[in-house]
JSON list of C-alpha atoms in Angstrom, two decimals:
[
{"chain": "A", "resi": 1, "resn": "MET", "atom": "CA", "xyz": [0.00, 0.00, 0.00]},
{"chain": "A", "resi": 2, "resn": "THR", "atom": "CA", "xyz": [1.46, 3.36, -1.06]},
{"chain": "A", "resi": 3, "resn": "ARG", "atom": "CA", "xyz": [0.69, 6.07, 1.48]},
{"chain": "A", "resi": 4, "resn": "VAL", "atom": "CA", "xyz": [0.04, 9.45, -0.15]},
{"chain": "A", "resi": 5, "resn": "GLY", "atom": "CA", "xyz": [-0.30, 12.99, 1.17]},
{"chain": "A", "resi": 6, "resn": "ILE", "atom": "CA", "xyz": [-2.03, 15.78, -0.79]},
{"chain": "A", "resi": 7, "resn": "ALA", "atom": "CA", "xyz": [-0.95, 19.43, -0.65]},
{"chain": "A", "resi": 8, "resn": "ASP", "atom": "CA", "xyz": [-2.96, 21.93, -2.71]},
{"chain": "A", "resi": 9, "resn": "ASP", "atom": "CA", "xyz": [-4.66, 25.20, -1.78]},
{"chain": "A", "resi": 10, "resn": "GLN", "atom": "CA", "xyz": [-7.70, 24.51, -3.97]},
{"chain": "A", "resi": 11, "resn": "PRO", "atom": "CA", "xyz": [-10.37, 22.41, -2.19]},
{"chain": "A", "resi": 12, "resn": "LEU", "atom": "CA", "xyz": [-11.75, 21.14, -5.50]},
{"chain": "A", "resi": 13, "resn": "ILE", "atom": "CA", "xyz": [-8.34, 19.84, -6.58]},
{"chain": "A", "resi": 14, "resn": "ARG", "atom": "CA", "xyz": [-7.80, 18.14, -3.23]},
{"chain": "A", "resi": 15, "resn": "ALA", "atom": "CA", "xyz": [-11.25, 16.53, -3.42]},
{"chain": "A", "resi": 16, "resn": "GLY", "atom": "CA", "xyz": [-10.53, 15.24, -6.92]},
{"chain": "A", "resi": 17, "resn": "LEU", "atom": "CA", "xyz": [-7.18, 13.79, -5.90]},
{"chain": "A", "resi": 18, "resn": "LEU", "atom": "CA", "xyz": [-8.69, 12.22, -2.79]},
{"chain": "A", "resi": 19, "resn": "SER", "atom": "CA", "xyz": [-11.43, 10.58, -4.86]},
{"chain": "A", "resi": 20, "resn": "LEU", "atom": "CA", "xyz": [-8.87, 9.28, -7.34]},
{"chain": "A", "resi": 21, "resn": "LEU", "atom": "CA", "xyz": [-6.75, 7.76, -4.59]},
{"chain": "A", "resi": 22, "resn": "GLU", "atom": "CA", "xyz": [-9.77, 6.23, -2.82]},
{"chain": "A", "resi": 23, "resn": "HIS", "atom": "CA", "xyz": [-10.67, 4.32, -5.97]},
{"chain": "A", "resi": 24, "resn": "ALA", "atom": "CA", "xyz": [-7.11, 3.30, -6.83]},
{"chain": "A", "resi": 25, "resn": "ALA", "atom": "CA", "xyz": [-5.83, -0.12, -5.85]},
{"chain": "A", "resi": 26, "resn": "GLY", "atom": "CA", "xyz": [-2.81, 0.01, -3.57]},
{"chain": "A", "resi": 27, "resn": "MET", "atom": "CA", "xyz": [-3.17, 3.72, -2.72]},
{"chain": "A", "resi": 28, "resn": "ASP", "atom": "CA", "xyz": [-4.07, 5.25, 0.63]},
{"chain": "A", "resi": 29, "resn": "CYS", "atom": "CA", "xyz": [-4.43, 8.99, 1.31]},
{"chain": "A", "resi": 30, "resn": "VAL", "atom": "CA", "xyz": [-3.03, 9.74, 4.77]},
{"chain": "A", "resi": 31, "resn": "GLY", "atom": "CA", "xyz": [-3.94, 13.43, 4.88]},
{"chain": "A", "resi": 32, "resn": "GLU", "atom": "CA", "xyz": [-4.50, 16.74, 3.13]},
{"chain": "A", "resi": 33, "resn": "ALA", "atom": "CA", "xyz": [-2.79, 20.13, 3.39]},
{"chain": "A", "resi": 34, "resn": "ALA", "atom": "CA", "xyz": [-4.04, 23.52, 2.13]},
{"chain": "A", "resi": 35, "resn": "ASP", "atom": "CA", "xyz": [-0.66, 25.26, 2.13]},
{"chain": "A", "resi": 36, "resn": "GLY", "atom": "CA", "xyz": [3.05, 24.63, 2.37]},
{"chain": "A", "resi": 37, "resn": "LEU", "atom": "CA", "xyz": [3.27, 24.85, 6.14]},
{"chain": "A", "resi": 38, "resn": "GLU", "atom": "CA", "xyz": [0.49, 22.30, 6.52]},
{"chain": "A", "resi": 39, "resn": "ALA", "atom": "CA", "xyz": [2.28, 20.10, 3.97]},
{"chain": "A", "resi": 40, "resn": "VAL", "atom": "CA", "xyz": [5.46, 20.09, 6.04]},
{"chain": "A", "resi": 41, "resn": "ASP", "atom": "CA", "xyz": [3.46, 19.29, 9.17]},
{"chain": "A", "resi": 42, "resn": "LEU", "atom": "CA", "xyz": [1.60, 16.50, 7.38]},
{"chain": "A", "resi": 43, "resn": "ALA", "atom": "CA", "xyz": [4.85, 14.99, 6.15]},
{"chain": "A", "resi": 44, "resn": "ARG", "atom": "CA", "xyz": [6.24, 15.02, 9.68]},
{"chain": "A", "resi": 45, "resn": "ARG", "atom": "CA", "xyz": [3.09, 13.61, 11.31]},
{"chain": "A", "resi": 46, "resn": "ALA", "atom": "CA", "xyz": [1.91, 11.05, 8.79]},
{"chain": "A", "resi": 47, "resn": "GLY", "atom": "CA", "xyz": [5.14, 10.16, 6.97]},
{"chain": "A", "resi": 48, "resn": "PRO", "atom": "CA", "xyz": [3.57, 9.44, 3.57]},
{"chain": "A", "resi": 49, "resn": "ASP", "atom": "CA", "xyz": [5.57, 7.56, 1.00]},
{"chain": "A", "resi": 50, "resn": "VAL", "atom": "CA", "xyz": [4.77, 10.31, -1.50]},
{"chain": "A", "resi": 51, "resn": "MET", "atom": "CA", "xyz": [3.61, 13.88, -0.99]},
{"chain": "A", "resi": 52, "resn": "VAL", "atom": "CA", "xyz": [1.75, 15.22, -4.04]},
{"chain": "A", "resi": 53, "resn": "MET", "atom": "CA", "xyz": [2.66, 18.92, -3.88]},
{"chain": "A", "resi": 54, "resn": "ASP", "atom": "CA", "xyz": [1.26, 21.99, -5.64]},
{"chain": "A", "resi": 55, "resn": "VAL", "atom": "CA", "xyz": [3.75, 24.78, -6.39]},
{"chain": "A", "resi": 56, "resn": "ARG", "atom": "CA", "xyz": [1.87, 27.99, -5.65]},
{"chain": "A", "resi": 57, "resn": "MET", "atom": "CA", "xyz": [0.26, 27.89, -2.22]},
{"chain": "A", "resi": 58, "resn": "PRO", "atom": "CA", "xyz": [-0.27, 30.50, 0.52]},
{"chain": "A", "resi": 59, "resn": "ARG", "atom": "CA", "xyz": [2.00, 31.00, 3.54]},
{"chain": "A", "resi": 60, "resn": "LEU", "atom": "CA", "xyz": [4.68, 28.71, 2.10]},
{"chain": "A", "resi": 61, "resn": "ASP", "atom": "CA", "xyz": [5.03, 27.66, -1.53]},
{"chain": "A", "resi": 62, "resn": "GLY", "atom": "CA", "xyz": [5.53, 24.09, -2.68]},
{"chain": "A", "resi": 63, "resn": "ILE", "atom": "CA", "xyz": [9.19, 24.60, -3.53]},
{"chain": "A", "resi": 64, "resn": "GLU", "atom": "CA", "xyz": [10.17, 25.73, -0.05]},
{"chain": "A", "resi": 65, "resn": "ALA", "atom": "CA", "xyz": [7.90, 23.13, 1.51]},
{"chain": "A", "resi": 66, "resn": "THR", "atom": "CA", "xyz": [9.68, 20.48, -0.54]},
{"chain": "A", "resi": 67, "resn": "ARG", "atom": "CA", "xyz": [13.06, 21.80, 0.56]},
{"chain": "A", "resi": 68, "resn": "ARG", "atom": "CA", "xyz": [12.04, 21.62, 4.23]},
{"chain": "A", "resi": 69, "resn": "ILE", "atom": "CA", "xyz": [10.60, 18.12, 3.94]},
{"chain": "A", "resi": 70, "resn": "VAL", "atom": "CA", "xyz": [13.66, 16.73, 2.17]},
{"chain": "A", "resi": 71, "resn": "ALA", "atom": "CA", "xyz": [16.00, 18.34, 4.71]},
{"chain": "A", "resi": 72, "resn": "ASP", "atom": "CA", "xyz": [14.06, 17.06, 7.74]},
{"chain": "A", "resi": 73, "resn": "PRO", "atom": "CA", "xyz": [15.43, 13.78, 9.17]},
{"chain": "A", "resi": 74, "resn": "VAL", "atom": "CA", "xyz": [11.93, 12.93, 10.40]},
{"chain": "A", "resi": 75, "resn": "CYS", "atom": "CA", "xyz": [10.79, 12.90, 6.76]},
{"chain": "A", "resi": 76, "resn": "ALA", "atom": "CA", "xyz": [13.71, 10.84, 5.48]},
{"chain": "A", "resi": 77, "resn": "THR", "atom": "CA", "xyz": [11.47, 8.39, 3.61]},
{"chain": "A", "resi": 78, "resn": "VAL", "atom": "CA", "xyz": [9.04, 10.97, 2.21]},
{"chain": "A", "resi": 79, "resn": "LYS", "atom": "CA", "xyz": [9.35, 11.71, -1.50]},
{"chain": "A", "resi": 80, "resn": "VAL", "atom": "CA", "xyz": [7.75, 14.68, -3.22]},
{"chain": "A", "resi": 81, "resn": "LEU", "atom": "CA", "xyz": [5.89, 14.67, -6.51]},
{"chain": "A", "resi": 82, "resn": "ILE", "atom": "CA", "xyz": [5.30, 18.21, -7.78]},
{"chain": "A", "resi": 83, "resn": "LEU", "atom": "CA", "xyz": [1.88, 18.63, -9.39]},
{"chain": "A", "resi": 84, "resn": "THR", "atom": "CA", "xyz": [1.13, 22.00, -10.97]},
{"chain": "A", "resi": 85, "resn": "THR", "atom": "CA", "xyz": [-0.93, 23.77, -13.64]},
{"chain": "A", "resi": 86, "resn": "PHE", "atom": "CA", "xyz": [2.19, 25.54, -14.89]},
{"chain": "A", "resi": 87, "resn": "ASP", "atom": "CA", "xyz": [3.84, 24.15, -17.99]},
{"chain": "A", "resi": 88, "resn": "ILE", "atom": "CA", "xyz": [7.58, 23.50, -18.15]},
{"chain": "A", "resi": 89, "resn": "ASP", "atom": "CA", "xyz": [9.08, 26.63, -16.61]},
{"chain": "A", "resi": 90, "resn": "GLU", "atom": "CA", "xyz": [11.47, 27.74, -13.89]},
{"chain": "A", "resi": 91, "resn": "HIS", "atom": "CA", "xyz": [9.42, 25.97, -11.22]},
{"chain": "A", "resi": 92, "resn": "VAL", "atom": "CA", "xyz": [10.54, 22.57, -12.44]},
{"chain": "A", "resi": 93, "resn": "TYR", "atom": "CA", "xyz": [14.23, 23.20, -12.04]},
{"chain": "A", "resi": 94, "resn": "ALA", "atom": "CA", "xyz": [13.66, 24.85, -8.65]},
{"chain": "A", "resi": 95, "resn": "ALA", "atom": "CA", "xyz": [11.59, 21.86, -7.53]},
{"chain": "A", "resi": 96, "resn": "LEU", "atom": "CA", "xyz": [14.27, 19.38, -8.54]},
{"chain": "A", "resi": 97, "resn": "ARG", "atom": "CA", "xyz": [16.97, 21.45, -6.86]},
{"chain": "A", "resi": 98, "resn": "ALA", "atom": "CA", "xyz": [14.80, 21.50, -3.72]},
{"chain": "A", "resi": 99, "resn": "GLY", "atom": "CA", "xyz": [14.79, 17.70, -3.73]},
{"chain": "A", "resi": 100, "resn": "ALA", "atom": "CA", "xyz": [11.54, 16.77, -5.47]},
{"chain": "A", "resi": 101, "resn": "SER", "atom": "CA", "xyz": [11.54, 13.27, -6.93]},
{"chain": "A", "resi": 102, "resn": "GLY", "atom": "CA", "xyz": [9.19, 14.00, -9.81]},
{"chain": "A", "resi": 103, "resn": "PHE", "atom": "CA", "xyz": [7.14, 16.54, -11.68]},
{"chain": "A", "resi": 104, "resn": "LEU", "atom": "CA", "xyz": [3.75, 16.27, -13.38]},
{"chain": "A", "resi": 105, "resn": "LEU", "atom": "CA", "xyz": [1.24, 18.71, -14.84]},
{"chain": "A", "resi": 106, "resn": "LYS", "atom": "CA", "xyz": [-2.32, 18.85, -13.53]},
{"chain": "A", "resi": 107, "resn": "ASP", "atom": "CA", "xyz": [-3.69, 18.18, -17.00]},
{"chain": "A", "resi": 108, "resn": "ALA", "atom": "CA", "xyz": [-2.13, 14.71, -16.97]},
{"chain": "A", "resi": 109, "resn": "ALA", "atom": "CA", "xyz": [-4.48, 11.76, -17.20]},
{"chain": "A", "resi": 110, "resn": "PRO", "atom": "CA", "xyz": [-5.52, 10.21, -13.86]},
{"chain": "A", "resi": 111, "resn": "GLU", "atom": "CA", "xyz": [-3.74, 6.97, -14.69]},
{"chain": "A", "resi": 112, "resn": "ASP", "atom": "CA", "xyz": [-0.54, 8.92, -15.39]},
{"chain": "A", "resi": 113, "resn": "LEU", "atom": "CA", "xyz": [-0.71, 10.49, -11.95]},
{"chain": "A", "resi": 114, "resn": "LEU", "atom": "CA", "xyz": [-1.19, 7.12, -10.28]},
{"chain": "A", "resi": 115, "resn": "THR", "atom": "CA", "xyz": [1.74, 5.74, -12.26]},
{"chain": "A", "resi": 116, "resn": "ALA", "atom": "CA", "xyz": [3.87, 8.73, -11.29]},
{"chain": "A", "resi": 117, "resn": "ILE", "atom": "CA", "xyz": [3.05, 8.23, -7.61]},
{"chain": "A", "resi": 118, "resn": "SER", "atom": "CA", "xyz": [3.99, 4.55, -7.80]},
{"chain": "A", "resi": 119, "resn": "VAL", "atom": "CA", "xyz": [7.23, 5.27, -9.65]},
{"chain": "A", "resi": 120, "resn": "VAL", "atom": "CA", "xyz": [8.28, 8.04, -7.27]},
{"chain": "A", "resi": 121, "resn": "ALA", "atom": "CA", "xyz": [7.45, 5.82, -4.30]},
{"chain": "A", "resi": 122, "resn": "THR", "atom": "CA", "xyz": [9.84, 3.13, -5.52]},
{"chain": "A", "resi": 123, "resn": "GLY", "atom": "CA", "xyz": [12.52, 5.58, -6.67]},
{"chain": "A", "resi": 124, "resn": "ASP", "atom": "CA", "xyz": [12.90, 3.58, -9.88]},
{"chain": "A", "resi": 125, "resn": "ALA", "atom": "CA", "xyz": [12.67, 6.59, -12.20]},
{"chain": "A", "resi": 126, "resn": "LEU", "atom": "CA", "xyz": [12.02, 10.31, -12.42]},
{"chain": "A", "resi": 127, "resn": "ILE", "atom": "CA", "xyz": [8.34, 9.81, -13.21]},
{"chain": "A", "resi": 128, "resn": "HIS", "atom": "CA", "xyz": [8.78, 8.79, -16.85]},
{"chain": "A", "resi": 129, "resn": "PRO", "atom": "CA", "xyz": [11.77, 8.84, -19.21]},
{"chain": "A", "resi": 130, "resn": "ALA", "atom": "CA", "xyz": [9.99, 11.07, -21.76]},
{"chain": "A", "resi": 131, "resn": "ILE", "atom": "CA", "xyz": [9.20, 13.65, -19.08]},
{"chain": "A", "resi": 132, "resn": "THR", "atom": "CA", "xyz": [12.74, 13.45, -17.76]},
{"chain": "A", "resi": 133, "resn": "ARG", "atom": "CA", "xyz": [14.14, 14.18, -21.21]},
{"chain": "A", "resi": 134, "resn": "ARG", "atom": "CA", "xyz": [11.79, 17.14, -21.57]},
{"chain": "A", "resi": 135, "resn": "LEU", "atom": "CA", "xyz": [12.96, 18.57, -18.26]},
{"chain": "A", "resi": 136, "resn": "ILE", "atom": "CA", "xyz": [16.57, 18.10, -19.25]},
{"chain": "A", "resi": 137, "resn": "ALA", "atom": "CA", "xyz": [16.11, 19.75, -22.64]},
{"chain": "A", "resi": 138, "resn": "GLU", "atom": "CA", "xyz": [14.39, 22.83, -21.22]},
{"chain": "A", "resi": 139, "resn": "PHE", "atom": "CA", "xyz": [15.85, 23.36, -17.80]},
{"chain": "A", "resi": 140, "resn": "VAL", "atom": "CA", "xyz": [19.20, 21.92, -17.01]},
{"chain": "A", "resi": 141, "resn": "ARG", "atom": "CA", "xyz": [21.01, 24.68, -18.90]},
{"chain": "A", "resi": 142, "resn": "ARG", "atom": "CA", "xyz": [22.96, 26.10, -16.01]},
{"chain": "A", "resi": 143, "resn": "PRO", "atom": "CA", "xyz": [26.69, 26.58, -15.34]},
{"chain": "A", "resi": 144, "resn": "ALA", "atom": "CA", "xyz": [28.33, 23.78, -13.38]},
{"chain": "A", "resi": 145, "resn": "VAL", "atom": "CA", "xyz": [27.64, 24.67, -9.76]},
{"chain": "A", "resi": 146, "resn": "ALA", "atom": "CA", "xyz": [27.92, 21.37, -7.91]},
{"chain": "A", "resi": 147, "resn": "ASP", "atom": "CA", "xyz": [30.12, 21.49, -4.84]},
{"chain": "A", "resi": 148, "resn": "ARG", "atom": "CA", "xyz": [33.59, 19.99, -4.96]},
{"chain": "A", "resi": 149, "resn": "GLY", "atom": "CA", "xyz": [32.54, 17.09, -2.75]},
{"chain": "A", "resi": 150, "resn": "ALA", "atom": "CA", "xyz": [29.83, 16.09, -5.22]},
{"chain": "A", "resi": 151, "resn": "ILE", "atom": "CA", "xyz": [32.19, 16.35, -8.19]},
{"chain": "A", "resi": 152, "resn": "LYS", "atom": "CA", "xyz": [34.80, 14.25, -6.40]},
{"chain": "A", "resi": 153, "resn": "GLY", "atom": "CA", "xyz": [32.06, 11.74, -5.71]},
{"chain": "A", "resi": 154, "resn": "VAL", "atom": "CA", "xyz": [31.42, 11.42, -9.44]},
{"chain": "A", "resi": 155, "resn": "GLU", "atom": "CA", "xyz": [35.14, 11.03, -10.05]},
{"chain": "A", "resi": 156, "resn": "ARG", "atom": "CA", "xyz": [35.20, 8.07, -7.65]},
{"chain": "A", "resi": 157, "resn": "LEU", "atom": "CA", "xyz": [32.68, 6.15, -9.72]},
{"chain": "A", "resi": 158, "resn": "THR", "atom": "CA", "xyz": [33.91, 3.32, -11.91]},
{"chain": "A", "resi": 159, "resn": "ASP", "atom": "CA", "xyz": [33.84, 3.79, -15.68]},
{"chain": "A", "resi": 160, "resn": "ARG", "atom": "CA", "xyz": [30.75, 1.58, -15.89]},
{"chain": "A", "resi": 161, "resn": "GLU", "atom": "CA", "xyz": [29.01, 3.51, -13.11]},
{"chain": "A", "resi": 162, "resn": "ARG", "atom": "CA", "xyz": [29.77, 6.83, -14.79]},
{"chain": "A", "resi": 163, "resn": "GLN", "atom": "CA", "xyz": [28.33, 5.46, -18.01]},
{"chain": "A", "resi": 164, "resn": "ILE", "atom": "CA", "xyz": [25.17, 4.31, -16.23]},
{"chain": "A", "resi": 165, "resn": "LEU", "atom": "CA", "xyz": [24.89, 7.69, -14.51]},
{"chain": "A", "resi": 166, "resn": "THR", "atom": "CA", "xyz": [25.03, 9.57, -17.80]},
{"chain": "A", "resi": 167, "resn": "MET", "atom": "CA", "xyz": [22.27, 7.38, -19.18]},
{"chain": "A", "resi": 168, "resn": "VAL", "atom": "CA", "xyz": [20.13, 7.94, -16.09]},
{"chain": "A", "resi": 169, "resn": "ALA", "atom": "CA", "xyz": [20.70, 11.69, -16.46]},
{"chain": "A", "resi": 170, "resn": "ARG", "atom": "CA", "xyz": [19.52, 11.58, -20.07]},
{"chain": "A", "resi": 171, "resn": "GLY", "atom": "CA", "xyz": [16.24, 10.08, -18.97]},
{"chain": "A", "resi": 172, "resn": "LEU", "atom": "CA", "xyz": [16.67, 6.39, -19.71]},
{"chain": "A", "resi": 173, "resn": "SER", "atom": "CA", "xyz": [14.86, 3.92, -17.50]},
{"chain": "A", "resi": 174, "resn": "ASN", "atom": "CA", "xyz": [16.61, 0.88, -16.05]},
{"chain": "A", "resi": 175, "resn": "ALA", "atom": "CA", "xyz": [14.98, -1.28, -18.72]},
{"chain": "A", "resi": 176, "resn": "GLU", "atom": "CA", "xyz": [16.20, 1.01, -21.52]},
{"chain": "A", "resi": 177, "resn": "ILE", "atom": "CA", "xyz": [19.73, 1.06, -20.09]},
{"chain": "A", "resi": 178, "resn": "ALA", "atom": "CA", "xyz": [19.72, -2.72, -19.81]},
{"chain": "A", "resi": 179, "resn": "GLU", "atom": "CA", "xyz": [18.67, -3.07, -23.45]},
{"chain": "A", "resi": 180, "resn": "ALA", "atom": "CA", "xyz": [21.20, -0.52, -24.72]},
{"chain": "A", "resi": 181, "resn": "GLU", "atom": "CA", "xyz": [24.11, -1.97, -22.74]},
{"chain": "A", "resi": 182, "resn": "LEU", "atom": "CA", "xyz": [23.15, -5.64, -23.11]},
{"chain": "A", "resi": 183, "resn": "LEU", "atom": "CA", "xyz": [22.87, -6.02, -19.36]},
{"chain": "A", "resi": 184, "resn": "SER", "atom": "CA", "xyz": [20.19, -7.61, -17.20]},
{"chain": "A", "resi": 185, "resn": "TYR", "atom": "CA", "xyz": [17.63, -5.36, -15.52]},
{"chain": "A", "resi": 186, "resn": "ALA", "atom": "CA", "xyz": [18.85, -6.57, -12.12]},
{"chain": "A", "resi": 187, "resn": "THR", "atom": "CA", "xyz": [22.45, -5.62, -12.97]},
{"chain": "A", "resi": 188, "resn": "VAL", "atom": "CA", "xyz": [21.45, -2.10, -13.98]},
{"chain": "A", "resi": 189, "resn": "LYS", "atom": "CA", "xyz": [19.36, -1.71, -10.84]},
{"chain": "A", "resi": 190, "resn": "THR", "atom": "CA", "xyz": [22.36, -2.78, -8.76]},
{"chain": "A", "resi": 191, "resn": "HIS", "atom": "CA", "xyz": [24.60, -0.26, -10.52]},
{"chain": "A", "resi": 192, "resn": "VAL", "atom": "CA", "xyz": [22.09, 2.54, -9.91]},
{"chain": "A", "resi": 193, "resn": "SER", "atom": "CA", "xyz": [21.80, 1.58, -6.25]},
{"chain": "A", "resi": 194, "resn": "ARG", "atom": "CA", "xyz": [25.60, 1.65, -5.85]},
{"chain": "A", "resi": 195, "resn": "ILE", "atom": "CA", "xyz": [25.79, 5.04, -7.57]},
{"chain": "A", "resi": 196, "resn": "LEU", "atom": "CA", "xyz": [23.17, 6.45, -5.21]},
{"chain": "A", "resi": 197, "resn": "THR", "atom": "CA", "xyz": [25.09, 5.11, -2.22]},
{"chain": "A", "resi": 198, "resn": "LYS", "atom": "CA", "xyz": [28.49, 6.37, -3.39]},
{"chain": "A", "resi": 199, "resn": "LEU", "atom": "CA", "xyz": [27.15, 9.86, -4.13]},
{"chain": "A", "resi": 200, "resn": "GLY", "atom": "CA", "xyz": [24.96, 10.03, -1.04]},
{"chain": "A", "resi": 201, "resn": "MET", "atom": "CA", "xyz": [21.85, 10.67, -3.15]},
{"chain": "A", "resi": 202, "resn": "ARG", "atom": "CA", "xyz": [18.31, 9.66, -2.28]},
{"chain": "A", "resi": 203, "resn": "ASP", "atom": "CA", "xyz": [16.86, 9.10, -5.75]},
{"chain": "A", "resi": 204, "resn": "ARG", "atom": "CA", "xyz": [17.30, 9.43, -9.50]},
{"chain": "A", "resi": 205, "resn": "ALA", "atom": "CA", "xyz": [16.05, 13.01, -9.52]},
{"chain": "A", "resi": 206, "resn": "GLN", "atom": "CA", "xyz": [19.10, 14.06, -7.54]},
{"chain": "A", "resi": 207, "resn": "LEU", "atom": "CA", "xyz": [21.32, 12.06, -9.87]},
{"chain": "A", "resi": 208, "resn": "VAL", "atom": "CA", "xyz": [19.95, 13.96, -12.87]},
{"chain": "A", "resi": 209, "resn": "VAL", "atom": "CA", "xyz": [20.64, 17.34, -11.28]},
{"chain": "A", "resi": 210, "resn": "LEU", "atom": "CA", "xyz": [24.13, 16.33, -10.10]},
{"chain": "A", "resi": 211, "resn": "ALA", "atom": "CA", "xyz": [25.13, 14.88, -13.47]},
{"chain": "A", "resi": 212, "resn": "TYR", "atom": "CA", "xyz": [24.30, 18.12, -15.26]},
{"chain": "A", "resi": 213, "resn": "GLU", "atom": "CA", "xyz": [25.52, 20.55, -12.64]},
{"chain": "A", "resi": 214, "resn": "SER", "atom": "CA", "xyz": [28.83, 18.73, -12.29]},
{"chain": "A", "resi": 215, "resn": "GLY", "atom": "CA", "xyz": [29.34, 18.90, -16.03]},
{"chain": "A", "resi": 216, "resn": "LEU", "atom": "CA", "xyz": [29.36, 15.13, -16.47]},
{"chain": "A", "resi": 217, "resn": "VAL", "atom": "CA", "xyz": [26.48, 15.55, -18.92]},
{"chain": "A", "resi": 218, "resn": "THR", "atom": "CA", "xyz": [25.55, 18.66, -20.88]},
{"chain": "A", "resi": 219, "resn": "PRO", "atom": "CA", "xyz": [22.23, 19.54, -22.54]},
{"chain": "A", "resi": 220, "resn": "GLY", "atom": "CA", "xyz": [22.10, 18.14, -26.04]},
{"chain": "A", "resi": 221, "resn": "SER", "atom": "CA", "xyz": [24.96, 15.69, -25.50]},
{"chain": "A", "resi": 222, "resn": "ARG", "atom": "CA", "xyz": [24.54, 12.02, -26.29]}
]
């Protein structure tokens, strides 16, 4: 059972999400929040597997709420899925930098949202490879700003791990990497897990940001 929290300042949106989750197999809504401060409190109290977070909310926006949740040891297992009406814009990059594990637009189909929640909960991908590639193409166009410790972490990876990391950063799923590299799915999953451990990262979203900000991968590269 995936435990989900909802954070949105619009009652109608919250009601719709709640109804969707109530009728979805394997999903359980553990609480609702009408603003960012309530979202942080809900994450601390209920410890959902995934917090579905709006961006623009009163008192505290979804970006800062995400940052506080990710930084709070009490919320160590909580992952954030940003859900917003805004198309690909600056909010996406800010959300990923804050530690969000995924991003989805509110006009997505209900089944896509449920899939995104499941994927974010397992940490297996950044929502969906196609969405990851879109984010990369539009947003990760920044100078290399990763701290020296992070860059040294990348340098400590084996050649194979660096190769896997670049493919993760370009939006490939474990299955796609396995097919491209003629490896088993389990082997790729093990490599990704080791990369996360070596770099001290919590999920693939952080790997994407680090890979681009460290200069390991650049927009448009292959």
